[in-house]
Amino acid sequence: MNRIEVVQGDITQQKVEAIVNAANESLLGGGGVDGAIHRAAGPQLLEECRALGGCPTGQCKVSKGYRLPAKWVIHTVGPIWGGGTHREAESLASCYRNCLETAVKNGIKTIAFPSISTGAYGFPVQQAAQIASAEIQDFLAQDRQIEKVRMVCFDAPTLGTYRTAFGLQ
Ligand code: AR6
């Protein structure tokens, strides 16, 4: 059974147990994926996020999904691209790894990721896609709980880049 899907779509519409938010360290909302998730989940999400006390880059925190189809939101903070010499690759890899570990700890079997850091944070898409592919595949190779990891790309060029990185055509 193939446990990885790479699709084009809107992360807020995904019928999976958990969606990942590309948040910032405040966890108090923003634009892009973060704005879309807060709009779709409703004001209770911000209320819960206020109590989470922020989140360092590369790590993640869990909240409920409120009005979203997903029961959970795993908020992670990707690195801001600074040219590649500030451990951006390591931070992005740890976002994917920590979200998957957190999913397992919470009994989650289906999870959807957006393209973390490649919007407002400026991480080059091709390198980000390779990191996502490597981390997700390494994780699934040693895990038996997660049944589905769905990469949800917003636009066609991003979709093409991720499909290539995941070896799908
Ligand atoms: N569903 C799926 N992907 C989306 C959606 C959506 N609804 N909306 C945008 N994308 P970004 P970042 C794509 O900027 O780079 C926020 O203000 C988008 O086209 O959302 O990690 C936070 O609060 C791009 O490919 O996240 C932070 O301050 C990808 O999602 C900062 O932006 C990521 O773009 C985080 O920046």
mmCIF file of C-alpha atoms and ligand atoms in Angstrom:
data_model
loop_
_atom_site.group_PDB
_atom_site.id
_atom_site.type_symbol
_atom_site.label_atom_id
_atom_site.label_comp_id
_atom_site.label_asym_id
_atom_site.label_seq_id
_atom_site.Cartn_x
_atom_site.Cartn_y
_atom_site.Cartn_z
ATOM 1 C CA MET A 1 0.000 0.000 0.000
ATOM 2 C CA ASN A 2 1.341 3.425 -0.887
ATOM 3 C CA ARG A 3 1.284 5.599 2.228
ATOM 4 C CA ILE A 4 2.370 8.833 0.500
ATOM 5 C CA GLU A 5 0.201 11.055 -1.713
ATOM 6 C CA VAL A 6 1.263 14.321 -3.359
ATOM 7 C CA VAL A 7 -1.741 16.343 -4.516
ATOM 8 C CA GLN A 8 -2.746 19.886 -5.478
ATOM 9 C CA GLY A 9 -5.296 21.485 -3.157
ATOM 10 C CA ASP A 10 -6.198 23.535 -0.123
ATOM 11 C CA ILE A 11 -4.889 22.161 3.182
ATOM 12 C CA THR A 12 -7.979 23.401 5.051
ATOM 13 C CA GLN A 13 -10.257 21.102 3.025
ATOM 14 C CA GLN A 14 -8.377 17.867 3.752
ATOM 15 C CA LYS A 15 -10.334 15.049 5.394
ATOM 16 C CA VAL A 16 -7.488 13.638 7.430
ATOM 17 C CA GLU A 17 -7.064 13.353 11.195
ATOM 18 C CA ALA A 18 -4.404 16.089 11.359
ATOM 19 C CA ILE A 19 -3.299 18.944 9.133
ATOM 20 C CA VAL A 20 0.012 20.718 9.613
ATOM 21 C CA ASN A 21 0.109 24.503 9.852
ATOM 22 C CA ALA A 22 3.112 26.479 8.535
ATOM 23 C CA ALA A 23 3.007 28.895 11.455
ATOM 24 C CA ASN A 24 5.375 31.469 12.976
ATOM 25 C CA GLU A 25 6.965 31.396 16.430
ATOM 26 C CA SER A 26 4.123 33.396 18.010
ATOM 27 C CA LEU A 27 1.477 30.825 16.919
ATOM 28 C CA LEU A 28 -0.915 33.774 16.797
ATOM 29 C CA GLY A 29 -1.782 33.565 13.093
ATOM 30 C CA GLY A 30 -0.552 35.199 9.898
ATOM 31 C CA GLY A 31 -1.015 34.945 6.129
ATOM 32 C CA GLY A 32 -0.743 32.016 3.702
ATOM 33 C CA VAL A 33 -1.556 28.582 5.098
ATOM 34 C CA ASP A 34 -1.695 29.970 8.637
ATOM 35 C CA GLY A 35 -4.319 32.587 7.744
ATOM 36 C CA ALA A 36 -6.387 30.077 5.780
ATOM 37 C CA ILE A 37 -6.341 27.575 8.671
ATOM 38 C CA HIS A 38 -7.365 30.164 11.267
ATOM 39 C CA ARG A 39 -10.180 31.459 9.023
ATOM 40 C CA ALA A 40 -11.509 27.958 8.383
ATOM 41 C CA ALA A 41 -11.139 26.715 11.982
ATOM 42 C CA GLY A 42 -12.777 29.777 13.547
ATOM 43 C CA PRO A 43 -11.830 31.982 16.523
ATOM 44 C CA GLN A 44 -11.519 29.147 19.035
ATOM 45 C CA LEU A 45 -8.291 28.100 17.337
ATOM 46 C CA LEU A 46 -6.629 31.437 18.136
ATOM 47 C CA GLU A 47 -7.913 31.176 21.693
ATOM 48 C CA GLU A 48 -6.245 27.777 22.141
ATOM 49 C CA CYS A 49 -3.072 28.963 20.379
ATOM 50 C CA ARG A 50 -2.721 31.887 22.796
ATOM 51 C CA ALA A 51 -2.348 29.362 25.602
ATOM 52 C CA LEU A 52 0.341 27.357 23.771
ATOM 53 C CA GLY A 53 2.997 30.013 24.473
ATOM 54 C CA GLY A 54 4.596 30.096 21.015
ATOM 55 C CA CYS A 55 6.845 27.518 19.376
ATOM 56 C CA PRO A 56 10.557 27.558 18.431
ATOM 57 C CA THR A 57 11.620 27.091 14.791
ATOM 58 C CA GLY A 58 11.846 23.407 13.836
ATOM 59 C CA GLN A 59 9.463 22.264 16.567
ATOM 60 C CA CYS A 60 5.675 21.830 16.723
ATOM 61 C CA LYS A 61 2.627 22.058 18.990
ATOM 62 C CA VAL A 62 -0.822 20.464 18.678
ATOM 63 C CA SER A 63 -4.275 22.019 18.917
ATOM 64 C CA LYS A 64 -7.771 20.905 18.087
ATOM 65 C CA GLY A 65 -9.155 21.589 14.596
ATOM 66 C CA TYR A 66 -12.481 23.166 15.647
ATOM 67 C CA ARG A 67 -14.501 23.855 12.434
ATOM 68 C CA LEU A 68 -11.972 22.132 10.175
ATOM 69 C CA PRO A 69 -12.670 18.653 8.785
ATOM 70 C CA ALA A 70 -9.384 17.655 10.491
ATOM 71 C CA LYS A 71 -9.659 16.845 14.205
ATOM 72 C CA TRP A 72 -6.154 18.182 14.957
ATOM 73 C CA VAL A 73 -3.819 20.922 13.781
ATOM 74 C CA ILE A 74 -0.093 20.386 14.273
ATOM 75 C CA HIS A 75 1.478 23.859 14.197
ATOM 76 C CA THR A 76 5.102 23.862 13.117
ATOM 77 C CA VAL A 77 7.476 26.743 12.490
ATOM 78 C CA GLY A 78 9.662 26.443 9.426
ATOM 79 C CA PRO A 79 12.913 28.348 9.024
ATOM 80 C CA ILE A 80 13.051 31.755 7.363
ATOM 81 C CA TRP A 81 15.388 31.351 4.355
ATOM 82 C CA GLY A 82 18.556 33.321 4.959
ATOM 83 C CA GLY A 83 20.673 32.051 2.070
ATOM 84 C CA GLY A 84 21.152 28.482 3.292
ATOM 85 C CA THR A 85 23.965 29.004 5.807
ATOM 86 C CA HIS A 86 21.813 29.282 8.925
ATOM 87 C CA ARG A 87 20.949 25.587 9.316
ATOM 88 C CA GLU A 88 17.744 26.147 7.359
ATOM 89 C CA ALA A 89 17.833 22.626 5.879
ATOM 90 C CA GLU A 90 18.223 21.014 9.321
ATOM 91 C CA SER A 91 15.397 23.129 10.753
ATOM 92 C CA LEU A 92 13.045 22.241 7.911
ATOM 93 C CA ALA A 93 13.890 18.539 8.258
ATOM 94 C CA SER A 94 13.134 18.694 11.977
ATOM 95 C CA CYS A 95 9.721 20.267 11.246
ATOM 96 C CA TYR A 96 8.690 17.213 9.213
ATOM 97 C CA ARG A 97 10.209 14.754 11.703
ATOM 98 C CA ASN A 98 8.705 16.403 14.783
ATOM 99 C CA CYS A 99 5.241 16.628 13.212
ATOM 100 C CA LEU A 100 5.306 12.932 12.335
ATOM 101 C CA GLU A 101 6.563 11.974 15.818
ATOM 102 C CA THR A 102 3.843 14.132 17.383
ATOM 103 C CA ALA A 103 1.236 12.503 15.166
ATOM 104 C CA VAL A 104 2.324 9.062 16.345
ATOM 105 C CA LYS A 105 2.276 10.156 20.016
ATOM 106 C CA ASN A 106 -1.302 11.398 19.551
ATOM 107 C CA GLY A 107 -2.531 8.231 17.847
ATOM 108 C CA ILE A 108 -2.965 10.011 14.509
ATOM 109 C CA LYS A 109 -2.895 7.788 11.419
ATOM 110 C CA THR A 110 -3.577 10.275 8.596
ATOM 111 C CA ILE A 111 -1.811 13.622 8.204
ATOM 112 C CA ALA A 112 -1.530 16.323 5.544
ATOM 113 C CA PHE A 113 1.407 18.725 5.134
ATOM 114 C CA PRO A 114 1.633 21.994 3.213
ATOM 115 C CA SER A 115 4.900 23.067 1.586
ATOM 116 C CA ILE A 116 6.439 24.430 4.799
ATOM 117 C CA SER A 117 8.633 27.578 4.511
ATOM 118 C CA THR A 118 8.367 28.002 0.713
ATOM 119 C CA GLY A 119 5.901 30.932 0.758
ATOM 120 C CA ALA A 120 6.494 33.972 2.938
ATOM 121 C CA TYR A 121 9.619 32.357 4.413
ATOM 122 C CA GLY A 122 11.320 32.081 1.004
ATOM 123 C CA PHE A 123 12.859 28.593 1.187
ATOM 124 C CA PRO A 124 13.704 27.342 -2.356
ATOM 125 C CA VAL A 125 10.956 24.922 -3.379
ATOM 126 C CA GLN A 126 13.138 22.265 -4.979
ATOM 127 C CA GLN A 127 15.379 21.903 -1.931
ATOM 128 C CA ALA A 128 12.368 21.998 0.408
ATOM 129 C CA ALA A 129 10.689 19.225 -1.601
ATOM 130 C CA GLN A 130 13.784 17.030 -1.393
ATOM 131 C CA ILE A 131 13.939 17.520 2.384
ATOM 132 C CA ALA A 132 10.226 16.722 2.771
ATOM 133 C CA SER A 133 10.606 13.603 0.646
ATOM 134 C CA ALA A 134 13.665 12.318 2.525
ATOM 135 C CA GLU A 135 12.244 12.965 5.995
ATOM 136 C CA ILE A 136 8.803 11.524 5.287
ATOM 137 C CA GLN A 137 10.194 8.408 3.604
ATOM 138 C CA ASP A 138 12.793 7.818 6.350
ATOM 139 C CA PHE A 139 10.118 8.197 8.998
ATOM 140 C CA LEU A 140 7.637 5.850 7.342
ATOM 141 C CA ALA A 141 10.353 3.229 6.850
ATOM 142 C CA GLN A 142 10.568 2.814 10.647
ATOM 143 C CA ASP A 143 6.936 3.486 11.621
ATOM 144 C CA ARG A 144 3.917 1.206 11.318
ATOM 145 C CA GLN A 145 1.206 3.498 12.702
ATOM 146 C CA ILE A 146 0.898 6.251 10.104
ATOM 147 C CA GLU A 147 -1.312 5.084 7.251
ATOM 148 C CA LYS A 148 -1.335 8.187 5.052
ATOM 149 C CA VAL A 149 0.906 11.215 4.572
ATOM 150 C CA ARG A 150 -0.530 13.658 2.049
ATOM 151 C CA MET A 151 1.568 16.549 0.712
ATOM 152 C CA VAL A 152 -0.861 19.282 -0.327
ATOM 153 C CA CYS A 153 0.576 21.760 -2.830
ATOM 154 C CA PHE A 154 -1.344 24.944 -3.556
ATOM 155 C CA ASP A 155 -0.225 25.560 -7.143
ATOM 156 C CA ALA A 156 0.763 23.467 -10.154
ATOM 157 C CA PRO A 157 4.494 24.354 -10.245
ATOM 158 C CA THR A 158 4.866 23.421 -6.563
ATOM 159 C CA LEU A 159 2.953 20.194 -7.200
ATOM 160 C CA GLY A 160 5.309 19.289 -10.071
ATOM 161 C CA THR A 161 8.382 19.946 -7.938
ATOM 162 C CA TYR A 162 7.113 17.803 -5.049
ATOM 163 C CA ARG A 163 5.951 14.982 -7.320
ATOM 164 C CA THR A 164 9.422 14.834 -8.857
ATOM 165 C CA ALA A 165 11.114 14.916 -5.436
ATOM 166 C CA PHE A 166 8.893 12.058 -4.223
ATOM 167 C CA GLY A 167 9.652 10.034 -7.371
ATOM 168 C CA LEU A 168 6.062 10.235 -8.647
ATOM 169 C CA GLN A 169 5.184 11.273 -12.186
HETATM 170 N N1 AR6 B 1 -3.386 25.202 1.311
HETATM 171 C C1 AR6 B 1 -2.197 24.672 0.926
HETATM 172 N N2 AR6 B 1 -1.097 25.398 0.657
HETATM 173 C C2 AR6 B 1 -1.212 26.744 0.764
HETATM 174 C C3 AR6 B 1 -2.416 27.382 1.159
HETATM 175 C C4 AR6 B 1 -3.529 26.556 1.440
HETATM 176 N N3 AR6 B 1 -4.716 27.047 1.831
HETATM 177 N N4 AR6 B 1 -2.195 28.728 1.183
HETATM 178 C C5 AR6 B 1 -0.908 28.931 0.799
HETATM 179 N N5 AR6 B 1 -0.313 27.731 0.541
HETATM 180 P P1 AR6 B 1 3.223 30.159 3.606
HETATM 181 P P2 AR6 B 1 5.742 29.788 5.090
HETATM 182 C C6 AR6 B 1 1.079 27.443 0.123
HETATM 183 O O1 AR6 B 1 3.605 31.568 3.284
HETATM 184 O O2 AR6 B 1 6.573 30.052 3.887
HETATM 185 C C7 AR6 B 1 2.492 33.036 7.588
HETATM 186 O O3 AR6 B 1 2.183 34.395 7.643
HETATM 187 C C8 AR6 B 1 1.901 28.577 -0.414
HETATM 188 O O4 AR6 B 1 1.582 28.791 -1.785
HETATM 189 O O5 AR6 B 1 1.846 29.881 4.059
HETATM 190 O O6 AR6 B 1 6.124 28.647 5.998
HETATM 191 C C9 AR6 B 1 2.906 32.464 8.950
HETATM 192 O O7 AR6 B 1 2.219 33.082 10.010
HETATM 193 C C10 AR6 B 1 3.313 28.039 -0.228
HETATM 194 O O8 AR6 B 1 3.614 27.111 -1.280
HETATM 195 O O9 AR6 B 1 4.185 29.537 4.764
HETATM 196 C C11 AR6 B 1 4.367 32.745 8.996
HETATM 197 O O10 AR6 B 1 4.639 34.070 9.433
HETATM 198 C C12 AR6 B 1 3.216 27.238 1.067
HETATM 199 O O11 AR6 B 1 1.816 27.031 1.267
HETATM 200 C C13 AR6 B 1 4.814 32.595 7.553
HETATM 201 O O12 AR6 B 1 3.645 32.884 6.766
HETATM 202 C C14 AR6 B 1 3.792 27.900 2.307
HETATM 203 O O13 AR6 B 1 3.547 29.304 2.297
HETATM 204 C C15 AR6 B 1 5.236 31.181 7.239
HETATM 205 O O14 AR6 B 1 5.745 31.141 5.933
#
